Coordinates of C-alpha atoms in Angstrom, one line a residue:
Chain I
X26 CA 336.8 106.8 130.3
X27 CA 338.2 105.8 133.1
X28 CA 338.4 108.6 134.6
X29 CA 334.7 108.6 133.8
X30 CA 334.2 106.2 135.6
X31 CA 336.9 107.0 139.0
X32 CA 334.6 110.1 138.8
X33 CA 331.4 108.8 139.7
X34 CA 333.0 106.5 141.5
X35 CA 333.9 108.7 144.2
X36 CA 330.4 110.2 143.4
X37 CA 328.3 107.4 144.4
X38 CA 330.4 106.9 147.7
X39 CA 329.3 109.7 149.2
X40 CA 325.7 110.1 147.9
X41 CA 324.6 105.7 148.4
X42 CA 325.3 106.7 152.4
X43 CA 323.3 110.1 152.3
X44 CA 320.8 108.6 150.2
X45 CA 319.8 105.2 152.8
X46 CA 319.1 108.1 155.3
X47 CA 317.4 110.2 153.1
X48 CA 315.2 107.2 153.0
X49 CA 315.0 105.8 156.4
X50 CA 314.2 109.9 158.5
X51 CA 312.8 111.2 155.4
X52 CA 311.2 109.4 152.7
X53 CA 310.3 106.3 155.0
X54 CA 308.2 108.3 158.2
X55 CA 306.6 109.9 155.7
X56 CA 305.3 106.8 154.0
X57 CA 304.7 105.2 157.9
X58 CA 302.9 108.5 158.7
X59 CA 299.9 107.9 155.7
X60 CA 300.1 104.4 156.7
X61 CA 299.2 104.9 160.0
X62 CA 296.3 106.4 159.2
X63 CA 294.4 103.9 158.2
X64 CA 295.9 102.1 161.5
X65 CA 295.1 102.0 165.4
X66 CA 298.8 101.7 166.6
X67 CA 299.2 102.3 170.0
X68 CA 302.8 101.8 170.2
X69 CA 302.3 98.3 172.3
X70 CA 301.2 95.7 169.7
X71 CA 300.2 95.2 166.2
X72 CA 298.9 97.8 164.7
X73 CA 295.2 96.7 163.6
X74 CA 293.5 98.6 160.2
X75 CA 290.4 100.2 160.4
X76 CA 290.5 102.1 156.7
X77 CA 289.2 105.1 157.1
X78 CA 287.5 105.6 160.6
X79 CA 290.5 108.4 161.6
X80 CA 289.9 110.4 158.0
X81 CA 285.8 110.4 158.9
X82 CA 286.0 111.2 162.7
X83 CA 288.8 114.1 161.5
X84 CA 285.7 116.0 160.3
X85 CA 283.5 115.3 162.9
X86 CA 285.7 116.4 165.2
X87 CA 284.8 120.1 166.9
X88 CA 288.1 120.5 169.1
X89 CA 290.1 120.3 165.1
X90 CA 287.9 123.2 162.8
X91 CA 288.8 125.3 166.6
X92 CA 292.3 124.9 166.0
X93 CA 292.6 125.3 162.4
X94 CA 290.0 128.2 162.3
X95 CA 292.6 129.5 165.4
X96 CA 294.8 129.4 163.3
X97 CA 293.8 131.1 160.5
X98 CA 292.9 133.5 163.0
X99 CA 297.1 133.5 164.4
X100 CA 297.7 134.3 160.4
X101 CA 295.2 136.8 160.5
X102 CA 297.0 139.1 163.8
X103 CA 300.3 138.4 162.6
X104 CA 301.1 137.8 158.9
X105 CA 300.5 141.4 158.0
X106 CA 301.7 142.5 160.9
X107 CA 305.2 140.9 160.7
X108 CA 305.4 142.2 157.1
X109 CA 304.8 145.9 158.2
X110 CA 307.6 145.8 160.4
X111 CA 309.8 143.9 159.0
X112 CA 309.5 146.2 156.2
X113 CA 309.5 149.3 158.1
X114 CA 312.9 147.9 159.3
X115 CA 314.5 147.6 156.6
X116 CA 313.6 151.4 155.3
X117 CA 314.9 152.5 159.0
X118 CA 318.5 150.9 158.1
X119 CA 318.0 151.5 154.4
X120 CA 318.2 155.1 154.6
X121 CA 321.5 155.7 155.7
X122 CA 321.8 156.4 159.5
X123 CA 324.7 155.9 161.1
X124 CA 325.3 152.4 162.9
X125 CA 323.1 150.7 160.1
X126 CA 324.8 147.3 160.8
X127 CA 324.3 147.4 164.4
X128 CA 320.9 148.2 164.3
X129 CA 320.4 145.7 161.7
X130 CA 322.2 143.2 164.5
X131 CA 319.6 144.8 167.5
X132 CA 316.4 143.8 165.3
X133 CA 317.8 140.8 163.6
X134 CA 318.9 139.9 167.2
X135 CA 314.7 137.3 168.1
X136 CA 315.8 136.0 165.3
X137 CA 318.2 133.7 167.0
X138 CA 316.9 133.6 169.9
X139 CA 315.0 130.8 171.4
X140 CA 311.8 130.9 172.0
X141 CA 311.7 128.9 175.8
X142 CA 313.5 132.7 176.1
X143 CA 311.2 134.9 174.6
X144 CA 308.1 133.2 175.9
X145 CA 310.2 133.1 179.9
X146 CA 310.0 136.9 179.9
X147 CA 307.1 138.1 177.6
X148 CA 305.2 135.0 179.7
X149 CA 306.1 137.6 183.0
X150 CA 305.8 140.9 181.3
X151 CA 302.0 139.9 179.6
X152 CA 300.9 138.7 183.5
X153 CA 297.9 139.3 183.5
X154 CA 297.9 140.4 187.2
X155 CA 298.3 143.7 188.3
X156 CA 302.0 143.6 189.1
X157 CA 302.2 142.4 185.8
X158 CA 304.6 144.4 183.8
X159 CA 302.7 146.1 181.0
X160 CA 298.9 146.4 183.1
X161 CA 301.2 147.9 185.6
X162 CA 302.5 150.8 182.5
X163 CA 297.8 150.4 181.6
X164 CA 297.2 151.5 184.6
X165 CA 298.6 155.2 184.0
X166 CA 296.5 155.5 181.0
X167 CA 293.8 154.4 182.8
X168 CA 292.9 151.1 181.1
X169 CA 291.8 148.3 183.9
X170 CA 294.7 145.5 184.0
X171 CA 294.0 142.8 181.3
X172 CA 293.9 138.6 181.9
X173 CA 296.4 138.2 178.3
X174 CA 297.4 134.8 178.4
X175 CA 294.1 133.9 180.4
X176 CA 291.7 136.0 178.3
X177 CA 290.4 133.3 175.8
X178 CA 289.6 136.5 173.5
X179 CA 293.5 138.0 174.1
X180 CA 294.9 135.3 174.6
X181 CA 296.1 133.9 170.8
X182 CA 296.6 138.2 170.0
X183 CA 299.8 138.2 172.6
X184 CA 300.9 135.0 171.1
X185 CA 300.4 136.5 167.7
X186 CA 302.5 139.7 168.6
X187 CA 305.2 137.1 170.7
X188 CA 305.4 135.6 167.4
X189 CA 305.9 139.3 165.5
X190 CA 308.8 140.4 167.9
X191 CA 310.3 136.9 167.4
X192 CA 310.2 136.9 163.6
X193 CA 310.0 140.4 162.2
X194 CA 314.0 140.6 161.9
X195 CA 314.3 138.0 159.5
X196 CA 311.4 139.2 157.1
X197 CA 313.5 142.9 158.0
X198 CA 316.3 140.4 156.5
X199 CA 314.0 139.2 152.7
X200 CA 313.1 143.5 152.7
X201 CA 316.6 144.3 153.6
X202 CA 318.2 143.2 150.1
X203 CA 315.1 144.0 147.8
X204 CA 315.6 147.6 149.1
X205 CA 319.5 147.3 148.2
X206 CA 318.4 146.1 144.5
X207 CA 316.4 148.9 143.9
X208 CA 318.1 151.1 141.1
X209 CA 318.2 154.0 142.7
X210 CA 318.0 156.5 139.0
X211 CA 314.3 155.9 140.0
X212 CA 313.9 157.9 143.0
X213 CA 316.1 160.6 140.8
X214 CA 313.6 160.8 138.2
X215 CA 310.3 160.2 140.4
X216 CA 312.1 163.7 142.9
X217 CA 313.1 165.8 139.5
X218 CA 309.2 165.4 138.7
X219 CA 308.6 166.1 141.8
X220 CA 307.7 163.8 144.0
X221 CA 307.1 163.2 147.7
X222 CA 309.5 161.3 149.8
X223 CA 305.4 159.7 150.8
X224 CA 305.1 159.3 147.4
X225 CA 308.0 157.8 146.0
X226 CA 308.0 155.7 148.5
X227 CA 303.7 153.7 147.7
X228 CA 304.4 154.9 143.7
X229 CA 308.6 153.3 143.8
X230 CA 309.4 151.9 146.2
X231 CA 306.4 149.2 147.2
X232 CA 305.4 148.2 144.0
X233 CA 308.9 147.6 143.3
X234 CA 309.2 145.3 146.4
X235 CA 306.5 143.3 145.1
X236 CA 308.6 140.0 143.9
X237 CA 309.7 140.4 147.7
X238 CA 306.0 141.0 149.4
X239 CA 305.0 137.5 147.4
X240 CA 307.7 135.7 149.0
X241 CA 308.3 136.9 152.7
X242 CA 303.9 136.1 152.8
X243 CA 303.8 132.9 151.5
X244 CA 307.0 132.3 153.8
X245 CA 305.7 134.4 156.8
X246 CA 302.1 131.9 156.6
X247 CA 303.5 128.7 156.0
X248 CA 305.7 129.3 159.5
X249 CA 301.8 130.5 161.1
X250 CA 300.6 127.7 159.8
X251 CA 303.7 125.5 162.2
X252 CA 303.2 127.7 165.1
X253 CA 303.7 125.9 168.1
X254 CA 306.7 126.8 170.7
X255 CA 304.2 130.0 171.7
X256 CA 301.2 127.9 172.4
X257 CA 303.3 125.0 175.0
X258 CA 304.7 127.3 176.3
X259 CA 302.5 130.1 177.5
X260 CA 299.3 128.6 177.2
X261 CA 298.8 125.0 176.7
X262 CA 296.4 125.2 173.8
X263 CA 294.4 127.2 176.7
X264 CA 291.7 128.8 177.7
X265 CA 289.2 127.1 176.3
X266 CA 291.1 125.9 173.8
X267 CA 291.8 129.3 172.1
X268 CA 295.2 129.2 171.7
X269 CA 295.1 125.3 170.1
X270 CA 296.9 125.6 166.9
X271 CA 296.9 122.7 165.0
X272 CA 300.5 121.8 165.6
X273 CA 299.4 122.0 169.2
X274 CA 296.7 120.1 168.6
X275 CA 298.5 117.0 167.4
X276 CA 301.3 117.1 169.8
X277 CA 298.0 116.6 172.1
X278 CA 296.0 114.2 170.9
X279 CA 299.1 112.0 169.5
X280 CA 301.6 112.6 172.8
X281 CA 298.9 113.2 175.7
X282 CA 296.4 111.7 174.6
X283 CA 298.5 108.9 172.7
X284 CA 296.0 108.6 169.7
X285 CA 298.7 108.0 167.2
X286 CA 297.3 107.4 164.7
X287 CA 294.8 110.6 164.5
X288 CA 298.1 112.2 165.6
X289 CA 299.2 111.7 161.5
X290 CA 295.7 112.9 160.2
X291 CA 295.9 115.8 162.0
X292 CA 299.8 116.6 160.2
X293 CA 298.2 115.1 157.0
X294 CA 296.0 117.3 157.1
X295 CA 298.9 120.0 158.1
X296 CA 300.9 118.7 154.8
X297 CA 298.0 119.8 152.3
X298 CA 297.7 122.9 154.1
X299 CA 300.3 124.0 153.3
X300 CA 301.6 122.5 149.9
X301 CA 298.6 124.0 149.0
X302 CA 300.4 127.4 150.1
X303 CA 303.4 126.0 148.0
X304 CA 301.6 125.9 145.0
X305 CA 300.7 129.4 145.3
X306 CA 303.7 130.3 146.2
X307 CA 305.7 128.3 142.8
X308 CA 302.8 129.8 140.8
X309 CA 302.9 133.2 141.1
X310 CA 307.2 134.0 142.6
X311 CA 308.2 131.4 139.5
X312 CA 307.7 134.1 137.2
X313 CA 308.1 137.1 139.6
X314 CA 312.2 136.4 141.3
X315 CA 312.6 137.0 137.7
X316 CA 313.5 140.5 139.0
X317 CA 316.3 139.5 140.3
Chain C
X5 CA 311.8 165.9 158.4
X6 CA 312.8 162.4 157.1
X7 CA 315.8 161.7 159.3
X8 CA 313.6 163.1 162.2
X9 CA 310.8 160.4 161.2
X10 CA 313.8 158.0 160.5
X11 CA 315.5 158.6 164.2
X12 CA 312.5 158.8 165.8
X13 CA 310.6 155.3 165.1
X14 CA 314.8 154.0 165.8
X15 CA 314.7 155.1 169.1
X16 CA 311.5 153.6 169.9
X17 CA 311.8 150.3 168.1
X18 CA 315.0 150.1 169.3
X19 CA 313.7 150.5 172.6
X20 CA 311.5 147.9 172.1
X21 CA 314.4 145.2 170.6
X22 CA 316.4 146.2 173.4
X23 CA 313.5 145.9 176.8
X24 CA 312.8 141.7 177.0
X25 CA 316.6 141.4 176.6
X26 CA 316.9 143.3 179.1
X27 CA 314.9 142.2 181.5
X28 CA 316.4 139.3 180.8
X29 CA 319.9 140.6 181.4
X30 CA 319.0 143.2 185.1
X31 CA 316.7 140.5 185.7
X32 CA 318.8 137.7 186.4
X33 CA 320.7 139.9 188.8
X34 CA 318.0 140.1 191.1
X35 CA 318.0 137.8 194.8
X36 CA 313.5 136.5 194.6
X37 CA 313.6 137.6 198.6
X38 CA 312.2 141.1 196.7
X39 CA 309.0 139.5 196.6
X40 CA 307.5 139.5 192.8
X41 CA 304.6 140.8 193.4
X42 CA 306.2 144.8 191.8
X43 CA 306.1 145.2 188.2
X44 CA 309.8 146.8 188.1
X45 CA 310.5 144.2 189.8
X46 CA 313.0 143.4 187.3
X47 CA 315.3 146.7 188.0
X48 CA 318.0 145.9 190.5
X49 CA 318.2 147.6 194.2
X50 CA 321.2 145.0 195.1
X51 CA 323.0 143.6 192.2
X52 CA 323.6 139.8 192.8
X53 CA 325.0 136.9 190.0
X54 CA 324.5 135.3 193.6
X55 CA 321.2 133.8 191.1
X56 CA 324.2 132.5 188.7
X57 CA 325.9 130.2 191.7
X58 CA 323.0 128.3 192.8
X59 CA 321.5 127.8 189.2
X60 CA 325.7 125.6 188.0
X61 CA 325.5 124.2 192.4
X62 CA 322.4 122.9 190.8
X63 CA 323.6 119.9 188.9
X64 CA 321.2 119.2 186.3
X65 CA 321.3 122.8 184.7
X66 CA 325.2 121.8 183.8
X67 CA 324.2 118.6 182.7
X68 CA 321.2 120.4 180.5
X69 CA 324.1 123.2 178.7
X70 CA 326.4 119.9 178.1
X71 CA 323.0 117.8 176.1
X72 CA 322.8 120.7 174.7
X73 CA 326.6 120.9 173.1
X74 CA 326.4 117.0 172.3
X75 CA 323.0 117.5 170.7
X76 CA 324.3 121.1 168.2
X77 CA 328.2 120.7 167.8
X78 CA 328.4 117.2 166.6
X79 CA 325.2 117.8 163.5
X80 CA 327.2 121.4 163.2
X81 CA 330.2 119.9 162.2
X82 CA 328.5 117.4 159.6
X83 CA 326.1 118.9 158.1
X84 CA 328.9 121.4 157.3
X85 CA 330.6 118.6 155.8
X86 CA 327.8 116.8 153.9
X87 CA 326.3 119.8 152.7
X88 CA 330.0 120.9 151.5
X89 CA 330.5 117.4 149.7
X90 CA 327.1 117.5 148.8
X91 CA 326.9 120.3 147.2
X92 CA 330.0 120.1 145.2
X93 CA 328.6 117.4 143.4
X94 CA 325.3 119.1 142.2
X95 CA 326.7 121.7 141.3
X96 CA 329.8 120.5 139.2
X97 CA 329.3 117.1 138.4
X98 CA 327.4 114.7 135.8
X99 CA 325.9 111.3 137.6
X100 CA 323.3 109.3 136.5
X101 CA 319.7 110.4 138.9
X102 CA 321.9 113.7 139.8
X103 CA 318.5 115.4 138.3
X104 CA 315.8 113.1 139.9
X105 CA 317.7 112.7 143.3
X106 CA 318.0 116.6 143.7
X107 CA 314.1 117.6 142.5
X108 CA 313.5 114.7 145.2
X109 CA 315.2 116.3 147.6
X110 CA 313.8 119.9 146.9
X111 CA 310.0 117.7 147.9
X112 CA 310.5 117.2 150.7
X113 CA 311.5 120.9 152.5
X114 CA 308.4 120.9 151.8
X115 CA 306.9 118.1 153.8
X116 CA 306.5 119.4 157.8
X117 CA 308.6 117.9 160.0
X118 CA 305.4 117.9 162.7
X119 CA 304.9 114.7 159.5
X120 CA 307.7 113.7 160.0
X121 CA 307.5 113.5 164.1
X122 CA 305.2 110.4 164.9
X123 CA 306.1 108.1 162.7
X124 CA 310.0 108.8 164.1
X125 CA 308.5 108.7 167.0
X126 CA 307.3 105.3 166.7
X127 CA 310.9 104.4 164.5
X128 CA 313.2 105.6 168.3
X129 CA 310.5 103.5 169.7
X130 CA 311.6 100.4 168.6
X131 CA 315.4 101.5 167.3
X132 CA 315.4 101.7 171.1
X133 CA 316.8 105.9 171.0
X134 CA 314.0 107.4 172.7
X135 CA 316.0 109.1 175.8
X136 CA 319.2 108.9 174.0
X137 CA 321.2 111.5 172.2
X138 CA 321.0 109.0 169.2
X139 CA 317.1 110.5 168.9
X140 CA 318.4 114.0 168.5
X141 CA 321.8 113.5 167.0
X142 CA 322.2 110.9 163.5
X143 CA 318.1 112.8 162.1
X144 CA 320.0 116.1 162.2
X145 CA 323.9 114.8 160.4
X146 CA 323.3 116.7 157.4
X147 CA 320.1 118.9 155.5
X148 CA 318.5 119.3 152.3
X149 CA 318.5 123.0 152.9
X150 CA 322.3 123.2 153.3
X151 CA 322.7 121.5 150.4
X152 CA 320.5 123.3 148.7
X153 CA 322.6 126.8 149.5
X154 CA 325.9 125.2 148.9
X155 CA 324.8 123.9 145.3
X156 CA 323.7 127.4 144.4
X157 CA 326.6 129.0 145.8
X158 CA 329.2 127.0 143.7
X159 CA 327.0 127.2 140.7
X160 CA 328.2 130.7 140.3
X161 CA 331.9 130.0 140.6
X162 CA 333.1 129.2 136.9
X163 CA 334.3 125.6 136.1
X164 CA 337.4 127.0 134.5
X165 CA 339.3 126.6 138.0
X166 CA 338.5 123.2 138.1
X167 CA 339.3 122.4 134.7
X168 CA 342.5 124.4 135.7
X169 CA 343.2 122.4 138.6
X170 CA 342.8 118.5 136.5
X171 CA 345.1 119.3 133.6
X172 CA 347.4 120.8 136.9
X173 CA 347.3 117.0 137.9
X174 CA 345.0 117.3 141.1
X175 CA 342.5 115.0 142.1
X176 CA 338.5 115.0 142.9
X177 CA 339.1 115.2 146.2
X178 CA 342.1 117.1 146.6
X179 CA 340.4 119.6 144.7
X180 CA 337.0 119.7 147.3
X181 CA 338.8 120.2 150.4
X182 CA 341.9 122.7 148.4
X183 CA 339.7 124.6 146.2
X184 CA 335.9 124.3 146.5
X185 CA 336.1 124.1 150.6
X186 CA 337.9 127.6 151.1
X187 CA 336.3 129.0 148.5
X188 CA 332.5 127.8 149.5
X189 CA 333.5 129.6 153.4
X190 CA 330.8 132.2 153.5
X191 CA 328.5 129.8 152.1
X192 CA 329.5 126.8 154.8
X193 CA 329.7 129.2 157.6
X194 CA 325.7 129.4 156.9
X195 CA 325.3 126.3 156.7
X196 CA 327.0 125.8 160.2
X197 CA 324.9 128.6 161.7
X198 CA 321.7 127.6 160.7
X199 CA 322.5 124.5 162.0
X200 CA 324.0 125.3 165.4
X201 CA 320.5 128.4 166.2
X202 CA 317.9 126.0 165.2
X203 CA 319.3 122.2 166.9
X204 CA 320.5 124.8 170.0
X205 CA 316.8 126.8 170.5
X206 CA 314.9 123.1 169.3
X207 CA 312.4 122.5 171.6
X208 CA 309.1 120.4 170.0
X209 CA 311.7 117.0 169.3
X210 CA 313.9 117.2 172.5
X211 CA 309.5 117.4 173.7
X212 CA 308.7 114.2 172.0
X213 CA 311.9 111.7 172.0
X214 CA 312.4 112.9 175.5
X215 CA 311.2 111.7 179.3
X216 CA 314.1 112.1 181.2
X217 CA 315.0 115.3 182.8
X218 CA 318.5 114.5 183.2
X219 CA 318.2 114.2 179.0
X220 CA 317.3 117.5 178.3
X221 CA 318.5 120.1 176.1
X222 CA 318.8 122.9 178.3
X223 CA 315.5 124.5 175.7
X224 CA 313.2 121.6 177.0
X225 CA 315.1 122.0 180.9
X226 CA 314.4 125.8 181.4
X227 CA 310.4 125.5 179.7
X228 CA 310.2 123.2 182.8
X229 CA 311.9 125.5 184.9
X230 CA 309.1 128.6 183.4
X231 CA 305.9 129.1 186.2
X232 CA 307.0 126.1 188.2
X233 CA 309.9 127.3 189.8
X234 CA 307.8 130.7 190.8
X235 CA 311.9 132.3 190.5
X236 CA 312.3 135.4 188.0
X237 CA 315.7 135.8 188.7
X238 CA 316.4 132.2 188.7
X239 CA 314.9 131.3 185.8
X240 CA 316.5 134.4 184.1
X241 CA 319.7 133.5 185.1
X242 CA 318.8 130.4 182.7
X243 CA 317.7 132.2 179.7
X244 CA 320.9 134.0 180.1
X245 CA 323.4 131.5 180.3
X246 CA 321.7 129.3 177.5
X247 CA 321.4 133.0 175.2
X248 CA 325.5 133.3 175.2
X249 CA 326.4 130.3 172.8
X250 CA 323.6 131.1 170.3
X251 CA 325.2 134.9 170.9
X252 CA 328.2 134.7 170.2
X253 CA 327.4 132.7 167.5
X254 CA 325.7 135.0 166.4
X255 CA 328.4 138.5 166.8
X256 CA 330.9 136.0 164.6
X257 CA 329.1 135.3 161.7
X258 CA 325.6 137.4 161.8
X259 CA 327.1 138.6 158.1
X260 CA 327.3 135.2 156.6
X261 CA 324.0 134.5 158.7
X262 CA 322.0 137.7 157.4
X263 CA 323.4 137.1 152.7
X264 CA 322.5 132.8 154.2
X265 CA 318.9 134.5 154.5
X266 CA 319.5 136.7 152.0
X267 CA 320.6 134.0 148.9
X268 CA 317.8 131.4 150.6
X269 CA 315.4 133.7 149.1
X270 CA 315.5 135.7 146.4
X271 CA 318.2 135.2 143.5

């Protein structure tokens, strides 16, 4: 009995400071943010209660809807290519090539590299002038120089390309784990039945990776709704709001426009979107991942 | 045939993944006088370390590196220790409120950090933490994901081990330091690497909490250089230097790090 008490005593000694930290830096801000959406607060001076004003404004705010639409478009450009590239990379390193560990590392490298570095290089490579590297290269096949980041129809695509390059390595790791846990006997059986490699991939490997497809799709979607760094670094939301994503608009409203209350509304909108995606994840993946 | 497809895909993709890093390294060795008009400007005809000399002589850059080290190393150490202790507690101890606390932690993971940034900014204005290290260190002292990883790992270790140690007269503190900590080294290394990479590379939080250039971490410093300086070689030299610590961490801990990613998702 005494020992039970001693055990728990130590546990609480550790736990209490951690819980205080948790409440101060996670729970309280979460609640404060919600409270803030009903207030007008200019940091200096007292907050003033304005009710649903900021929430109502959200529904009329064309830029906010454009930001949501941009983020959805970004997801469309980004999710499937990221998954496809991740899967291709995983298939390559799982195919028994030499130096597989080296290549796994190489493809993973952008994941650990700061966005600032990648944006610095890509911004230069995709310069919208004739002396940009890509414009120089496509010039050889007779394509006219493109504006890229300064074009409202292309900028979001370039940012998506950059993000795909940045995260495909982590998608690869998930698929690689999945591929390694596929039962080799299934391949043997398919081969004995005379199936081609192509057919084995579509009929055996691809369906077996279903739980991973789900998981990767959800995490990639959540990631795409939080995209900020590339838009901030390369286009500042422009041109003509073409790359204003939800988080960029939130940042811009709160910290350039100094409308913290409305930015809090936008952050809750982001939260609801991510919550919805997570609930889908729980519903489907909860059951699917039992295989692994 | 399959081999040929594999190898040609491998060569093309490797080229795409190597190219940006090659541009960075070679670009850093070029001096700006070579006019930036040439698209192949980054290919060195006359390599020089002048950019590196220049950037180190520029006091502010050294300061940015120092800031990054401070706001990265402290949270990495505390994250590893606190997440290890909490992971152990949640994996092996029975106490009042355990389930409630753990599942509250798990629920909070779903809250995007962008939501917390505005109220935290208001709090930090009150605390006087704007333009200080506190704003970037204190909230990062431990992390829920780290606790979750260590807990998952230790749950896989049989309880017999702990019971045997109790019978031999060891107490909780001894068991933690002598058994659990060494055992969970791979997962703690993962937590440390995750924390290092994310703190070193973080742009969003420093952008909000810091306005004084002297307090910038190297990421934000580089971001403020981008385009503004108009000196590609110098930017690339700065990028290369800030890349070294993450690259080294990555080289040494790659195995744990990638395993950690696998573990965090699919069990």
